[in-house]
Each structure stands twice: as C-alpha cells, then as structure tokens.
CSV table of C-alpha atoms in Angstrom, one decimal:
chain,number,residue,atom,x,y,z
A,12,MET,CA,-92.4,143.3,106.4
A,13,GLU,CA,-90.7,146.7,106.5
A,14,ARG,CA,-89.9,148.5,103.2
A,15,TYR,CA,-88.0,151.6,102.2
A,16,THR,CA,-85.8,153.1,99.5
A,17,GLU,CA,-82.1,153.7,100.0
A,18,ASP,CA,-79.5,154.8,97.4
A,19,GLY,CA,-81.8,154.1,94.5
A,20,ASN,CA,-82.6,150.6,95.7
A,21,PHE,CA,-85.8,149.2,97.2
A,22,ILE,CA,-85.3,147.2,100.3
A,23,ILE,CA,-87.6,145.0,102.3
A,24,GLU,CA,-86.7,143.7,105.8
A,25,LYS,CA,-88.1,141.0,108.0
A,26,GLN,CA,-89.9,139.2,105.2
A,27,LYS,CA,-90.9,135.9,106.6
A,28,ASP,CA,-90.6,132.6,104.7
A,29,PHE,CA,-88.5,133.9,101.8
A,30,ILE,CA,-85.0,132.7,101.1
A,31,LEU,CA,-83.9,133.9,97.7
A,32,SER,CA,-81.6,130.9,96.9
A,33,GLN,CA,-84.2,128.3,97.8
A,34,THR,CA,-86.8,130.1,95.7
A,35,LEU,CA,-84.6,130.5,92.6
A,36,GLU,CA,-82.7,127.3,92.7
A,37,CYS,CA,-85.5,124.8,93.5
A,38,GLY,CA,-86.2,124.2,89.8
A,39,GLN,CA,-89.2,126.3,89.1
A,40,CYS,CA,-87.3,128.9,87.1
A,41,PHE,CA,-84.2,128.9,85.0
A,42,HIS,CA,-83.5,132.4,83.7
A,43,PHE,CA,-81.1,133.7,86.4
A,44,VAL,CA,-77.4,134.1,87.0
A,45,LYS,CA,-75.9,133.5,90.5
A,46,LEU,CA,-73.4,136.3,91.1
A,47,ASP,CA,-72.5,135.3,94.7
A,48,GLU,CA,-74.2,133.8,97.8
A,49,GLU,CA,-77.7,135.2,97.9
A,50,ASP,CA,-76.9,137.6,95.0
A,51,TYR,CA,-78.6,137.1,91.6
A,52,LEU,CA,-79.5,138.6,88.3
A,53,ILE,CA,-83.0,137.5,87.2
A,54,SER,CA,-84.7,138.0,83.8
A,55,ALA,CA,-88.4,138.0,84.3
A,56,LYS,CA,-91.5,140.0,83.3
A,57,SER,CA,-89.4,141.4,80.3
A,58,ARG,CA,-87.1,143.0,82.9
A,59,ILE,CA,-83.7,142.4,84.5
A,60,LEU,CA,-83.5,142.5,88.3
A,61,HIS,CA,-80.4,142.5,90.4
A,62,ILE,CA,-81.5,141.2,93.8
A,63,ALA,CA,-79.6,140.1,96.9
A,64,GLN,CA,-80.4,139.0,100.4
A,65,LYS,CA,-78.2,140.0,103.3
A,66,GLU,CA,-79.2,139.0,106.8
A,67,ASN,CA,-82.8,140.0,107.1
A,68,ARG,CA,-82.7,142.4,104.1
A,69,THR,CA,-83.7,141.8,100.5
A,70,ILE,CA,-82.3,144.4,98.2
A,71,PHE,CA,-83.9,145.1,94.8
A,72,TYR,CA,-81.1,147.1,93.1
A,73,ASN,CA,-82.0,150.1,90.9
A,74,THR,CA,-85.7,149.5,91.7
A,75,ASP,CA,-88.2,152.1,92.9
A,76,GLU,CA,-91.2,151.5,95.1
A,77,GLN,CA,-93.6,151.7,92.2
A,78,THR,CA,-91.8,149.0,90.2
A,79,PHE,CA,-91.5,146.8,93.2
A,80,ASP,CA,-95.3,147.1,93.9
A,81,LYS,CA,-96.2,146.7,90.2
A,82,VAL,CA,-93.8,143.8,89.3
A,83,TRP,CA,-91.7,142.2,91.9
A,84,LYS,CA,-94.1,142.0,94.9
A,85,HIS,CA,-96.4,139.8,92.8
A,86,TYR,CA,-93.6,137.9,91.0
A,87,PHE,CA,-92.2,136.7,94.3
A,88,ASP,CA,-95.7,136.3,95.9
A,89,LEU,CA,-94.6,138.4,98.8
A,90,GLU,CA,-98.1,139.2,100.1
A,91,ARG,CA,-99.1,135.6,100.7
A,92,ASP,CA,-98.7,134.1,104.2
A,93,TYR,CA,-96.5,131.1,103.6
A,94,GLY,CA,-96.2,130.5,107.4
A,95,LYS,CA,-99.9,129.9,107.6
A,96,ILE,CA,-99.9,127.6,104.5
A,97,LYS,CA,-97.0,125.5,106.0
A,98,SER,CA,-98.9,125.3,109.3
A,99,ILE,CA,-102.0,124.0,107.6
A,100,LEU,CA,-100.0,121.4,105.6
A,101,ILE,CA,-98.2,120.1,108.7
A,102,GLU,CA,-101.5,119.9,110.5
A,103,LYS,CA,-103.0,117.9,107.7
A,104,ASP,CA,-99.9,115.6,107.4
A,105,ASP,CA,-97.0,115.9,109.8
A,106,ARG,CA,-94.8,113.8,107.5
A,107,LEU,CA,-94.4,117.0,105.5
A,108,THR,CA,-92.5,118.6,108.4
A,109,THR,CA,-89.0,117.6,107.3
A,110,ALA,CA,-89.5,118.8,103.7
A,111,ILE,CA,-91.1,122.1,104.8
A,112,GLU,CA,-88.3,122.7,107.3
A,113,ALA,CA,-85.6,121.9,104.8
A,114,MET,CA,-87.0,124.3,102.2
A,115,SER,CA,-88.8,126.8,104.5
A,116,GLY,CA,-87.9,129.8,102.3
A,117,VAL,CA,-89.3,128.6,98.9
A,118,ARG,CA,-92.0,130.8,97.4
A,119,ILE,CA,-94.0,130.1,94.3
A,120,LEU,CA,-92.9,132.5,91.5
A,121,ASN,CA,-95.7,134.1,89.4
A,122,GLN,CA,-93.9,133.6,86.1
A,123,GLU,CA,-95.1,134.4,82.6
A,124,PHE,CA,-96.9,131.5,81.1
A,125,PHE,CA,-95.0,131.3,77.8
A,126,GLU,CA,-91.5,131.3,79.4
A,127,THR,CA,-92.7,128.7,81.9
A,128,LEU,CA,-94.2,126.5,79.1
A,129,ILE,CA,-91.0,126.6,77.0
A,130,SER,CA,-88.8,126.0,80.1
A,131,PHE,CA,-90.9,123.0,81.0
A,132,ILE,CA,-90.5,121.5,77.6
A,133,ILE,CA,-86.8,122.0,77.7
A,134,SER,CA,-86.6,120.5,81.2
A,135,GLN,CA,-87.7,117.0,80.1
A,136,ASN,CA,-84.7,114.7,80.9
A,137,LYS,CA,-82.3,117.6,81.5
A,138,GLN,CA,-80.5,118.8,84.6
A,139,ILE,CA,-80.9,122.4,85.9
A,140,PRO,CA,-77.5,123.8,84.6
A,141,HIS,CA,-78.3,122.6,81.1
A,142,ILE,CA,-81.8,123.9,81.2
A,143,LYS,CA,-80.5,127.3,82.3
A,144,LYS,CA,-77.9,127.3,79.5
A,145,ILE,CA,-80.6,126.6,76.8
A,146,VAL,CA,-83.0,129.2,78.3
A,147,ALA,CA,-80.1,131.8,78.3
A,148,ASP,CA,-79.1,130.9,74.7
A,149,ILE,CA,-82.7,131.2,73.4
A,150,SER,CA,-82.9,134.5,75.2
A,151,ALA,CA,-79.6,135.8,73.7
A,152,LYS,CA,-80.6,134.7,70.2
A,153,TYR,CA,-84.3,135.7,70.2
A,154,GLY,CA,-84.9,138.0,73.2
A,155,ASP,CA,-83.9,141.6,73.7
A,156,TYR,CA,-80.7,142.8,75.2
A,157,ALA,CA,-81.5,144.2,78.6
A,158,GLY,CA,-78.2,145.5,79.7
A,159,GLU,CA,-75.2,144.3,81.7
A,160,VAL,CA,-74.8,144.0,85.4
A,161,LYS,CA,-71.4,143.2,87.0
A,162,GLY,CA,-70.1,142.3,83.6
A,163,VAL,CA,-72.9,139.8,82.8
A,164,PRO,CA,-74.9,140.6,79.7
A,165,MET,CA,-78.6,139.8,80.2
A,166,TYR,CA,-81.4,139.3,77.7
A,167,THR,CA,-85.2,139.0,78.2
A,168,PHE,CA,-86.9,135.8,77.3
A,169,PRO,CA,-88.4,136.2,73.8
A,170,ASP,CA,-92.2,136.5,73.4
A,171,VAL,CA,-94.1,134.1,71.2
A,172,ARG,CA,-93.8,136.4,68.1
A,173,LYS,CA,-90.0,136.6,68.4
A,174,LEU,CA,-89.5,132.9,69.1
A,175,ALA,CA,-91.8,132.1,66.1
A,176,LYS,CA,-88.9,133.1,63.9
A,177,ALA,CA,-87.0,130.0,65.0
A,178,GLU,CA,-87.3,126.9,62.9
A,179,VAL,CA,-86.8,123.4,64.3
A,180,GLU,CA,-83.2,123.3,63.1
A,181,ASP,CA,-82.5,126.7,64.7
A,182,LEU,CA,-83.7,125.3,68.0
A,183,LYS,CA,-81.7,122.2,67.6
A,184,GLU,CA,-78.6,124.4,67.1
A,185,LEU,CA,-79.3,125.7,70.6
A,186,LYS,CA,-78.9,122.1,72.0
A,187,THR,CA,-82.6,121.5,72.6
A,188,GLY,CA,-82.3,118.1,71.0
A,189,PHE,CA,-85.4,116.0,70.6
A,190,ARG,CA,-87.3,118.8,72.3
A,191,ALA,CA,-86.9,121.2,69.3
A,192,PRO,CA,-90.1,120.0,67.5
A,193,TYR,CA,-92.1,120.2,70.7
A,194,ILE,CA,-90.9,123.8,71.3
A,195,TYR,CA,-91.7,124.7,67.7
A,196,ASP,CA,-95.2,123.2,68.0
A,197,ALA,CA,-95.8,125.0,71.3
A,198,VAL,CA,-94.8,128.3,69.7
C-alpha cells in the first residue's frame, strides 16, 4: 500500500482486498450515505468521513496522516492481510471460493460496540434501507451535529448517556416498533 497527502486529503493506493462499496453495503454497518458510485459519507468513531475510491486510490477527504493512522486505518482493518485469510479459507473448504470471489473486497469494520449493539437490535426483521433510516434518525435526534458535506447534514451516533434520555415511546416515534423496549433495556 502506498500512502500520501494531497490537497488536504489522505490517499492510499494499491490497497489489496478492499472495495469500499462491498465493505459498507454488506450489512455490517448502517450509518453512511452513498453520494455516488464508490463515494460515501460515514459517521463512525464520533467523526464524519467523506471517503471515495477511484481506480486504485482510496481518498480520505479532509483527513491528515495522523487521523488516518489513529482512526481510519484501524476502523477499516487496513493492516490485516485479507488475501492470506481468503487463501486459508479456500484451502480448508474450496466451496467458499464462489462467495469469496463475489465479495473479495469486504473488510470487517472495527466499529464501536454501543452503535453496533443498537444497530443489531434495530436490524431484527428489517431491511437495510429501513435500518439505515432509523440509525440516521436516532443520530439526528440524540447525536451531535457533525457538519454538512455536499449538502448532506451528518450527525454522530449518540453515546449511551445521550441515548439514555430516550424513553420507549420516544424510540417508537423513530419507527423502531417492537424493538423500542429492547433498545431501551440495552441502553
């Protein structure tokens, strides 16, 4: 992987086994907005990231090297050798080849536990677009405004203290349905 800063953006090139859309849209996270093909806004780690992939470049907009190393390198698990992992899995069971080839760019995100827990509770019997909407609505109501990128307002996911202000009825108003008491109990 090659890495450098250009025009206030941090860029990595030739990162193997990383396709942004596959990683974000596989159902492991829900707090992102797709701006265009391989161009996203992500709310994670109490931050907002505008990130895009173009050819063999991944651009972390308005990000310096220190923030990349401290936050995003770990979040996207960029130091792990996924090629080696995939080879071992295929060696153990070659029936996995089709699945591995179809989603060769998925990486496991190192998400914050609380957001992952609440998103998992929301995800029961829901489809991804609805889960994303509920996560965005919870963030807008109880999280912190983090700014606007390309006309899209973004909010951080609330921490446990902020979400503790929500009552079951407040959560139901956000279309969590029967999940509201489970979210309330988890908080």
